[in-house]
Short mmCIF file of C-alpha atoms (C1' of nucleotides) in Angstrom, two decimals:
data_model
loop_
_atom_site.label_atom_id
_atom_site.label_comp_id
_atom_site.label_asym_id
_atom_site.label_seq_id
_atom_site.Cartn_x
_atom_site.Cartn_y
_atom_site.Cartn_z
CA MET A 1 0.00 0.00 0.00
CA ASP A 2 1.66 3.16 1.22
CA ARG A 3 -0.52 5.20 -1.13
CA VAL A 4 0.41 8.30 0.75
CA ASP A 5 3.56 8.65 2.82
CA THR A 6 2.60 6.64 5.89
CA ARG A 7 6.01 6.96 7.47
CA GLY A 8 5.93 10.71 7.09
CA ALA A 9 2.40 10.87 8.48
CA LEU A 10 3.54 8.83 11.48
CA LEU A 11 6.41 11.23 12.13
CA ASP A 12 4.11 14.24 11.72
CA HIS A 13 1.50 12.95 14.16
CA ALA A 14 4.09 11.66 16.62
CA THR A 15 5.76 15.08 16.61
CA ARG A 16 2.47 16.76 17.37
CA LEU A 17 1.67 14.25 20.15
CA VAL A 18 5.03 14.67 21.86
CA ARG A 19 4.92 18.45 21.54
CA THR A 20 1.52 18.58 23.26
CA ARG A 21 1.57 15.63 25.71
CA GLY A 22 5.24 14.75 26.18
CA TYR A 23 7.24 11.65 25.34
CA ALA A 24 6.14 9.33 28.14
CA ALA A 25 2.47 10.24 27.79
CA PHE A 26 2.03 9.32 24.15
CA SER A 27 1.61 5.74 23.00
CA TYR A 28 1.74 3.67 19.85
CA ALA A 29 -2.01 3.20 20.25
CA ASP A 30 -2.55 7.00 20.20
CA LEU A 31 -0.31 7.31 17.19
CA ALA A 32 -1.96 4.45 15.28
CA ALA A 33 -5.40 5.93 15.93
CA ALA A 34 -4.26 9.38 14.80
CA VAL A 35 -2.85 8.09 11.52
CA GLY A 36 -5.63 5.54 10.94
CA ILE A 37 -3.67 2.30 10.90
CA ARG A 38 -3.15 -0.50 13.44
CA LYS A 39 -0.59 -0.48 16.19
CA ALA A 40 1.36 -3.36 14.64
CA SER A 41 1.74 -1.35 11.43
CA VAL A 42 3.38 1.44 13.36
CA HIS A 43 5.92 -1.09 14.60
CA HIS A 44 6.59 -2.02 10.98
CA HIS A 45 7.86 1.52 10.34
CA PHE A 46 9.46 2.13 13.74
CA ALA A 47 10.35 -1.13 15.46
CA THR A 48 10.70 0.47 18.88
CA LYS A 49 9.60 3.67 20.57
CA GLU A 50 13.23 4.57 21.12
CA LEU A 51 13.96 4.38 17.37
CA LEU A 52 10.94 6.57 16.71
CA GLY A 53 12.05 9.01 19.39
CA VAL A 54 15.54 9.32 17.94
CA GLU A 55 14.17 9.98 14.45
CA LEU A 56 11.64 12.44 15.80
CA VAL A 57 14.37 14.51 17.41
CA SER A 58 16.77 14.32 14.47
CA ARG A 59 14.09 15.27 11.95
CA TYR A 60 12.95 18.13 14.17
CA THR A 61 16.53 19.35 14.51
CA GLU A 62 17.14 19.17 10.75
CA ARG A 63 13.99 21.13 9.98
CA PHE A 64 14.78 23.67 12.67
CA GLN A 65 18.25 24.07 11.23
CA ALA A 66 16.72 24.70 7.81
CA ARG A 67 14.57 27.45 9.34
CA LEU A 68 17.70 29.01 10.85
CA ALA A 69 19.28 29.00 7.40
CA ASP A 70 16.16 30.75 6.07
CA ILE A 71 16.59 33.40 8.74
CA ASP A 72 20.23 33.81 7.75
CA HIS A 73 19.09 34.47 4.19
CA HIS A 74 16.13 36.73 4.83
CA ALA A 75 16.77 38.65 8.05
CA THR A 76 17.58 42.32 7.48
CA ASP A 77 19.85 42.52 10.54
CA PRO A 78 20.63 40.58 13.76
CA VAL A 79 17.73 42.19 15.63
CA ASP A 80 15.33 41.06 12.92
CA ALA A 81 16.96 37.61 13.08
CA LEU A 82 16.21 37.35 16.80
CA HIS A 83 12.59 38.35 16.21
CA ARG A 84 12.30 35.71 13.49
CA TYR A 85 13.91 33.19 15.81
CA ALA A 86 11.33 33.92 18.52
CA ALA A 87 8.58 33.55 15.92
CA LEU A 88 9.73 29.96 15.35
CA TYR A 89 8.74 29.11 18.93
CA ARG A 90 5.57 31.15 18.75
CA GLU A 91 4.31 29.24 15.71
CA GLY A 92 3.32 26.09 17.56
CA LEU A 93 1.81 27.94 20.49
CA SER A 94 -1.57 28.52 18.83
CA THR A 95 -2.06 24.75 18.62
CA GLY A 96 -0.61 24.01 22.05
CA GLU A 97 2.69 22.74 20.70
CA ALA A 98 5.86 23.62 22.57
CA CYS A 99 9.38 22.96 21.27
CA LEU A 100 9.82 19.20 20.87
CA CYS A 101 13.23 19.30 22.53
CA GLY A 102 12.13 21.57 25.36
CA VAL A 103 9.32 19.14 26.18
CA ILE A 104 11.61 16.11 26.13
CA ALA A 105 14.21 17.97 28.22
CA ALA A 106 11.62 18.21 30.99
CA GLU A 107 11.42 14.42 31.27
CA VAL A 108 15.02 13.70 30.37
CA ALA A 109 15.46 10.97 33.02
CA ALA A 110 12.54 9.02 31.56
CA VAL A 111 13.66 8.88 27.92
CA PRO A 112 16.24 6.58 26.30
CA PRO A 113 19.78 8.04 26.41
CA ALA A 114 19.95 8.24 22.61
CA VAL A 115 16.90 10.52 22.60
CA ALA A 116 18.34 12.67 25.40
CA ALA A 117 21.59 13.00 23.45
CA GLY A 118 19.68 14.28 20.41
CA VAL A 119 17.99 16.88 22.59
CA ALA A 120 21.34 18.05 23.96
CA ASP A 121 22.61 18.37 20.38
CA PHE A 122 19.60 20.52 19.50
CA PHE A 123 20.34 22.93 22.34
CA HIS A 124 24.01 23.09 21.41
CA LEU A 125 23.15 23.88 17.81
CA ASN A 126 20.86 26.70 18.90
CA ARG A 127 23.42 28.20 21.24
CA THR A 128 26.00 28.18 18.48
CA TRP A 129 23.68 29.88 15.99
CA LEU A 130 22.56 32.49 18.53
CA THR A 131 26.18 33.21 19.46
CA THR A 132 26.95 33.99 15.82
CA VAL A 133 23.92 36.25 15.50
CA ILE A 134 24.73 38.14 18.69
CA GLU A 135 28.38 38.50 17.71
CA SER A 136 27.49 39.96 14.34
CA GLY A 137 24.99 42.31 15.99
CA LYS A 138 27.69 43.43 18.37
CA HIS A 139 30.13 44.14 15.56
CA SER A 140 27.58 46.04 13.49
CA GLY A 141 26.44 47.95 16.58
CA VAL A 142 22.72 47.05 16.52
CA LEU A 143 23.21 44.87 19.61
CA ASN A 144 25.01 45.97 22.76
CA PRO A 145 25.73 42.83 24.78
CA SER A 146 27.27 43.58 28.19
CA GLN A 147 28.38 39.97 28.59
CA PRO A 148 30.22 37.58 26.22
CA PRO A 149 28.00 36.59 23.25
CA PRO A 150 27.98 32.87 24.23
CA ALA A 151 26.57 33.82 27.64
CA HIS A 152 23.83 35.91 25.99
CA ALA A 153 23.12 33.06 23.57
CA ALA A 154 22.57 30.62 26.44
CA THR A 155 20.37 33.14 28.21
CA PHE A 156 18.30 33.96 25.14
CA LEU A 157 17.75 30.27 24.36
CA SER A 158 16.69 29.63 27.96
CA THR A 159 14.24 32.52 27.79
CA MET A 160 12.64 31.19 24.58
CA GLN A 161 12.27 27.68 25.99
CA GLY A 162 10.87 28.85 29.32
CA ALA A 163 8.55 31.40 27.72
CA THR A 164 7.07 28.73 25.45
CA LEU A 165 6.21 26.41 28.35
CA ILE A 166 4.85 29.17 30.57
CA ALA A 167 2.77 30.85 27.86
CA ARG A 168 1.24 27.49 26.97
CA ALA A 169 0.47 26.71 30.63
CA HIS A 170 -1.58 29.92 30.73
CA ASN A 171 -2.82 29.43 27.16
CA ASP A 172 -1.64 32.99 26.65
CA PRO A 173 0.42 33.64 23.47
CA PRO A 174 0.45 37.45 24.01
CA THR A 175 2.57 36.96 27.13
CA PHE A 176 5.02 35.00 25.01
CA THR A 177 5.37 37.97 22.67
CA ILE A 178 5.90 40.41 25.55
CA THR A 179 8.55 38.12 27.01
CA THR A 180 10.50 37.68 23.78
CA THR A 181 10.21 41.34 22.83
CA THR A 182 11.59 42.27 26.24
CA ALA A 183 14.46 39.79 25.88
CA ILE A 184 15.42 41.33 22.52
CA ALA A 185 15.01 44.89 23.78
CA MET A 186 17.42 44.11 26.63
CA LEU A 187 20.06 43.09 24.09
CA THR A 188 19.66 46.23 21.98
CA THR A 189 19.67 48.86 24.73
CA ASP A 190 22.39 47.52 26.96
CA PRO A 191 25.46 49.80 26.64
CA GLY A 192 27.96 47.64 28.54
CA PRO A 193 29.28 48.47 32.03
CA SER A 194 26.89 50.52 34.11
CA LEU A 195 27.25 54.29 34.05
CA PRO A 196 28.87 56.11 36.96
CA MET B 1 0.86 2.47 62.88
CA ASP B 2 2.27 5.45 61.06
CA ARG B 3 5.34 5.41 63.28
CA VAL B 4 7.06 7.83 60.97
CA ASP B 5 5.27 10.28 58.71
CA THR B 6 4.35 8.02 55.82
CA ARG B 7 2.23 10.62 54.10
CA GLY B 8 5.07 13.12 54.19
CA ALA B 9 7.52 10.50 52.91
CA LEU B 10 5.15 9.77 50.01
CA LEU B 11 4.96 13.45 49.11
CA ASP B 12 8.75 13.80 49.36
CA HIS B 13 9.47 10.83 47.12
CA ALA B 14 6.70 11.69 44.66
CA THR B 15 8.09 15.21 44.37
CA ARG B 16 11.52 13.87 43.59
CA LEU B 17 10.12 11.39 41.04
CA VAL B 18 8.12 14.05 39.19
CA ARG B 19 11.00 16.52 39.23
CA THR B 20 13.31 13.97 37.62
CA ARG B 21 11.02 11.84 35.40
CA GLY B 22 7.90 13.93 34.86
CA TYR B 23 4.28 13.39 35.88
CA ALA B 24 3.22 10.80 33.30
CA ALA B 25 6.39 8.73 33.70
CA PHE B 26 6.09 8.02 37.42
CA SER B 27 3.76 5.39 38.83
CA TYR B 28 2.25 4.36 42.13
CA ALA B 29 4.43 1.23 41.89
CA ASP B 30 7.60 3.38 41.68
CA LEU B 31 6.42 5.48 44.58
CA ALA B 32 5.47 2.49 46.75
CA ALA B 33 8.87 0.89 46.12
CA ALA B 34 10.68 4.14 46.95
CA VAL B 35 8.87 4.54 50.27
CA GLY B 36 8.89 0.82 51.11
CA ILE B 37 5.17 0.10 51.35
CA ARG B 38 2.65 -1.59 49.02
CA LYS B 39 0.87 0.13 46.21
CA ALA B 40 -2.54 -0.23 47.89
CA SER B 41 -1.18 1.63 50.90
CA VAL B 42 -0.26 4.56 48.70
CA HIS B 43 -3.89 4.64 47.55
CA HIS B 44 -4.92 4.76 51.20
CA HIS B 45 -3.13 8.11 51.56
CA PHE B 46 -3.87 9.48 48.08
CA ALA B 47 -6.94 7.85 46.56
CA THR B 48 -6.09 8.90 43.00
CA LYS B 49 -3.05 10.11 41.15
CA GLU B 50 -4.85 13.36 40.41
CA LEU B 51 -5.35 14.04 44.14
CA LEU B 52 -1.67 13.32 44.74
CA GLY B 53 -0.71 15.59 41.87
CA VAL B 54 -2.78 18.48 43.17
CA GLU B 55 -1.28 18.15 46.65
CA LEU B 56 2.21 17.85 45.20
CA VAL B 57 1.84 21.15 43.35
CA SER B 58 0.17 22.99 46.22
CA ARG B 59 2.76 21.84 48.75
CA TYR B 60 5.57 22.77 46.36
CA THR B 61 4.04 26.20 45.82
CA GLU B 62 3.62 26.81 49.56
CA ARG B 63 7.21 25.86 50.28
CA PHE B 64 8.48 27.95 47.38
CA GLN B 65 6.47 30.88 48.68
CA ALA B 66 8.09 30.43 52.10
CA ARG B 67 11.51 30.59 50.43
CA LEU B 68 10.50 33.81 48.72
CA ALA B 69 9.51 35.23 52.12
CA ASP B 70 12.97 34.21 53.41
CA ILE B 71 14.55 36.10 50.54
CA ASP B 72 12.42 39.15 51.37
CA HIS B 73 13.78 39.01 54.91
CA HIS B 74 17.44 38.30 54.21
CA ALA B 75 18.33 39.81 50.84
CA THR B 76 20.49 42.91 51.09
CA ASP B 77 19.02 44.51 47.96
CA PRO B 78 16.96 43.55 44.88
CA VAL B 79 20.04 42.35 42.97
CA ASP B 80 20.91 40.03 45.84
CA ALA B 81 17.27 38.89 45.89
CA LEU B 82 17.46 37.90 42.22
CA HIS B 83 20.67 35.93 42.84
CA ARG B 84 19.01 34.15 45.77
CA TYR B 85 15.96 33.48 43.58
CA ALA B 86 18.18 31.87 40.91
CA ALA B 87 19.85 29.77 43.62
CA LEU B 88 16.43 28.25 44.41
CA TYR B 89 16.36 26.69 40.94
CA ARG B 90 20.00 25.73 41.07
CA GLU B 91 19.55 23.75 44.28
CA GLY B 92 17.85 20.75 42.70
CA LEU B 93 20.13 20.68 39.69
CA SER B 94 22.89 18.70 41.42
CA THR B 95 20.45 15.81 41.91
CA GLY B 96 18.82 16.14 38.51
CA GLU B 97 15.69 17.82 39.84
CA ALA B 98 14.13 20.63 37.80
CA CYS B 99 11.32 22.87 39.03
CA LEU B 100 8.25 20.70 39.69
CA CYS B 101 5.97 23.15 37.91
CA GLY B 102 8.32 23.65 34.97
CA VAL B 103 8.38 19.89 34.43
CA ILE B 104 4.60 19.55 34.62
CA ALA B 105 4.16 22.56 32.31
CA ALA B 106 6.01 20.61 29.61
CA GLU B 107 3.32 17.90 29.62
CA VAL B 108 0.40 20.14 30.47
CA ALA B 109 -2.01 18.46 28.02
CA ALA B 110 -1.43 15.08 29.71
CA VAL B 111 -2.17 16.08 33.30
CA PRO B 112 -5.55 16.54 35.01
CA PRO B 113 -6.88 20.11 34.67
CA ALA B 114 -6.71 20.67 38.44
CA VAL B 115 -2.98 19.96 38.37
CA ALA B 116 -2.44 22.25 35.39
CA ALA B 117 -4.34 25.01 37.21
CA GLY B 118 -2.00 24.68 40.20
CA VAL B 119 0.99 25.03 37.89
CA ALA B 120 -0.46 28.19 36.33
CA ASP B 121 -0.96 29.61 39.84
CA PHE B 122 2.68 28.88 40.64
CA PHE B 123 3.86 30.85 37.62
CA HIS B 124 1.53 33.73 38.41
CA LEU B 125 2.82 33.88 41.98
CA ASN B 126 6.41 34.01 40.75
CA ARG B 127 5.72 36.74 38.22
CA THR B 128 4.04 38.83 40.90
CA TRP B 129 6.94 38.44 43.34
CA LEU B 130 9.54 39.20 40.65
CA THR B 131 7.59 42.26 39.55
CA THR B 132 7.75 43.64 43.10
CA VAL B 133 11.49 42.94 43.36
CA ILE B 134 12.23 44.59 40.01
CA GLU B 135 10.07 47.59 40.85
CA SER B 136 11.85 48.14 44.14
CA GLY B 137 15.22 47.75 42.39
CA LYS B 138 14.14 50.33 39.85
CA HIS B 139 13.11 52.81 42.53
CA SER B 140 16.31 52.36 44.54
CA GLY B 141 18.37 52.58 41.34
CA VAL B 142 20.22 49.23 41.59
CA LEU B 143 18.19 47.91 38.66
CA ASN B 144 17.68 49.72 35.37
CA PRO B 145 14.82 48.01 33.56
CA SER B 146 14.22 49.40 30.08
CA GLN B 147 10.80 47.78 29.89
CA PRO B 148 7.88 47.69 32.37
CA PRO B 149 8.74 45.62 35.47
CA PRO B 150 5.98 43.03 34.78
CA ALA B 151 7.54 42.37 31.35
CA HIS B 152 10.96 41.88 32.91
CA ALA B 153 9.43 39.63 35.56
CA ALA B 154 7.90 37.37 32.89
CA THR B 155 11.19 37.32 31.02
CA PHE B 156 13.29 36.55 34.08
CA LEU B 157 10.97 33.74 35.15
CA SER B 158 11.09 32.26 31.64
CA THR B 159 14.88 32.41 31.68
CA MET B 160 15.10 30.56 35.02
CA GLN B 161 12.70 27.84 33.88
CA GLY B 162 14.41 27.34 30.53
CA ALA B 163 17.90 27.46 32.02
CA THR B 164 17.00 24.74 34.51
CA LEU B 165 15.78 22.35 31.82
CA ILE B 166 18.66 23.03 29.45
CA ALA B 167 21.39 22.82 32.10
CA ARG B 168 19.98 19.51 33.28
CA ALA B 169 19.80 18.16 29.72
CA HIS B 170 23.54 18.78 29.45
CA ASN B 171 24.14 17.79 33.09
CA ASP B 172 25.98 21.10 33.30
CA PRO B 173 25.17 23.28 36.34
CA PRO B 174 27.94 25.82 35.52
CA THR B 175 26.05 26.83 32.38
CA PHE B 176 23.03 27.48 34.58
CA THR B 177 25.06 29.90 36.67
CA ILE B 178 26.40 31.72 33.60
CA THR B 179 22.87 32.04 32.24
CA THR B 180 21.35 33.40 35.42
CA THR B 181 24.27 35.72 36.12
CA THR B 182 23.91 37.12 32.61
CA ALA B 183 20.17 37.60 33.05
CA ILE B 184 20.75 39.58 36.25
CA ALA B 185 23.59 41.60 34.75
CA MET B 186 21.31 42.63 31.89
CA LEU B 187 18.86 44.08 34.40
CA THR B 188 21.50 46.05 36.28
CA THR B 189 23.34 47.64 33.37
CA ASP B 190 20.43 48.59 31.15
CA PRO B 191 20.05 52.40 31.18
CA GLY B 192 16.74 52.69 29.34
CA PRO B 193 16.31 53.91 25.74
CA SER B 194 19.31 53.30 23.54
CA LEU B 195 21.90 56.03 23.22
CA PRO B 196 22.07 58.18 20.07
"C1'" DC C 1 6.86 -15.05 -7.17
"C1'" DT C 2 9.01 -11.92 -4.21
"C1'" DG C 3 8.61 -8.38 -1.02
"C1'" DC C 4 6.34 -4.65 1.21
"C1'" DG C 5 2.68 -2.82 3.94
"C1'" DT C 6 -1.01 -3.96 6.47
"C1'" DC C 7 -3.81 -6.77 9.14
"C1'" DT C 8 -5.69 -9.91 13.15
"C1'" DA C 9 -4.46 -11.92 17.13
"C1'" DC C 10 -1.67 -12.41 20.56
"C1'" DC C 11 2.08 -11.84 24.38
"C1'" DT C 12 4.06 -10.12 28.79
"C1'" DA C 13 4.57 -6.41 31.79
"C1'" DC C 14 2.71 -2.75 33.84
"C1'" DT C 15 -1.07 0.94 34.78
"C1'" DA C 16 -4.46 3.00 38.24
"C1'" DG C 17 -7.60 1.57 41.19
"C1'" DT C 18 -10.55 -1.87 44.36
"C1'" DA C 19 -11.97 -5.57 47.82
"C1'" DG C 20 -11.44 -7.50 51.83
"C1'" DA C 21 -8.57 -9.18 55.65
"C1'" DT C 22 -5.47 -8.19 59.52
"C1'" DA C 23 -3.10 -5.75 63.06
"C1'" DG C 24 -2.61 -2.29 66.49
"C1'" DG C 25 -4.13 1.69 69.30
"C1'" DG C 26 -7.51 4.72 71.69
"C1'" DA C 27 -11.99 5.62 73.82
"C1'" DC C 28 -15.29 4.16 76.64
"C1'" DA C 29 -18.70 1.06 79.34
"C1'" DG C 30 -19.15 -1.94 82.89
"C1'" DC D 1 -8.91 -3.73 84.70
"C1'" DT D 2 -11.24 -5.78 80.96
"C1'" DG D 3 -13.93 -6.31 76.88
"C1'" DT D 4 -15.83 -4.11 72.96
"C1'" DC D 5 -15.87 -1.08 69.21
"C1'" DC D 6 -13.97 1.88 65.88
"C1'" DC D 7 -10.34 4.04 63.40
"C1'" DT D 8 -6.01 4.06 60.88
"C1'" DA D 9 -2.52 1.87 58.37
"C1'" DT D 10 -1.10 -1.76 56.23
"C1'" DC D 11 -1.32 -6.03 53.66
"C1'" DT D 12 -2.50 -9.77 49.82
"C1'" DA D 13 -4.99 -10.49 45.91
"C1'" DC D 14 -7.53 -8.92 42.52
"C1'" DT D 15 -9.79 -6.06 38.48
"C1'" DA D 16 -10.05 -3.83 33.77
"C1'" DG D 17 -7.40 -1.55 30.81
"C1'" DT D 18 -3.11 -0.15 28.42
"C1'" DA D 19 1.91 -0.28 27.54
"C1'" DG D 20 5.41 -1.79 24.02
"C1'" DG D 21 6.27 -5.49 21.18
"C1'" DT D 22 5.73 -10.05 18.24
"C1'" DA D 23 4.03 -13.88 14.98
"C1'" DG D 24 2.05 -15.03 11.12
"C1'" DA D 25 -1.35 -14.49 7.39
"C1'" DC D 26 -3.35 -11.72 3.62
"C1'" DG D 27 -3.33 -8.95 -0.52
"C1'" DC D 28 -1.37 -6.33 -3.87
"C1'" DA D 29 2.41 -4.29 -6.97
"C1'" DG D 30 6.48 -4.89 -9.43
#
DNA sequence: CTGCGTCTACCTACTAGTAGATAGGGACAG
DNA sequence: CTGTCCCTATCTACTAGTAGGTAGACGCAG
């Protein structure tokens, strides 16, 4: 059969399930029902939940990376890039979806080590990209980081991840926007060491 | 019976389990084994998992609130208060424990509504307390928020929550400290509107 | 006719939750 | 002081349902 792309549909629905419910709280039965096939058929495509989890994270990371490349191509300056970056997290919020890796990070002790490693890679990738953006903003003068760019990158990433979870808990996307706008404003207006 | 405080021991162990594994990924069997009684005896103290979850969140919130009151009493100034606030999150990190409410927020769609409501209350409480601290720091001049204090409070809370999850995913508490120190530094050195 | 995708049917282990028995302690009546 | 009654805490043994995973058969396309 495979008239449409069953494997892709499984990955799509599994991604949505994990991003809303978490890794431990979604099952092959949920996934089979969502896609419209039997549980055993899911196992045909992904023999174990761990294998599915690893692919989920790596596909998510690849797609996220592609979005970062888009930002690199289209952003007018580093400030615009940070706003576009925040918009990536905001996208899923309207349907109750938080960042796949942020969700899995919350239950890191309950997921297979290979899945946890993929999540750590995702965070590392994001910190690296943000460091580059902040550095270029510093050099061009549109950003005024008072601390080393890697420290600001870690902080900005943390803010995005936390803001996503908190805004979703309140079902309140506007608060997410206020939070991210504030985080970006703090990077633009900071002149360095405090004035005498 | 009840020679020692069984109920308290159950709450202690359940808190630890949720903070490391998440809500969905811990079971009454785990909890019973951890405390050293049978599963049915856990049900004697907490009839349903939802009841246990609600009490877990409310007890955590009460204790957190008490810690905030301690900070109010002992902090030398608002900057010190923010450092002490960050230390609250850092405490659990050495044993792999993230904020109970941050963890549950990640799987909010998979927990009973009453539990999710408790988590939302926790976040609200924290935003309110942080707003007060930032306002007093603004008035005394040790903090220089460029945005309204409530916006900074939401941002700072998001940063703490995100930093906890990310630092734990990397098993890297030093990164947590860098992140929180940076977040506080950004509040102290920001002079307001950007310079011409 | 081979092989892929799907199915039915099943497995074992575990889930939350229940039923009913047992043990000990405290209150109180005689 | 003793016997009875109730309450709390625990236990063993169970339920129905779900978890992830497996075996083997069917049908269809190349």
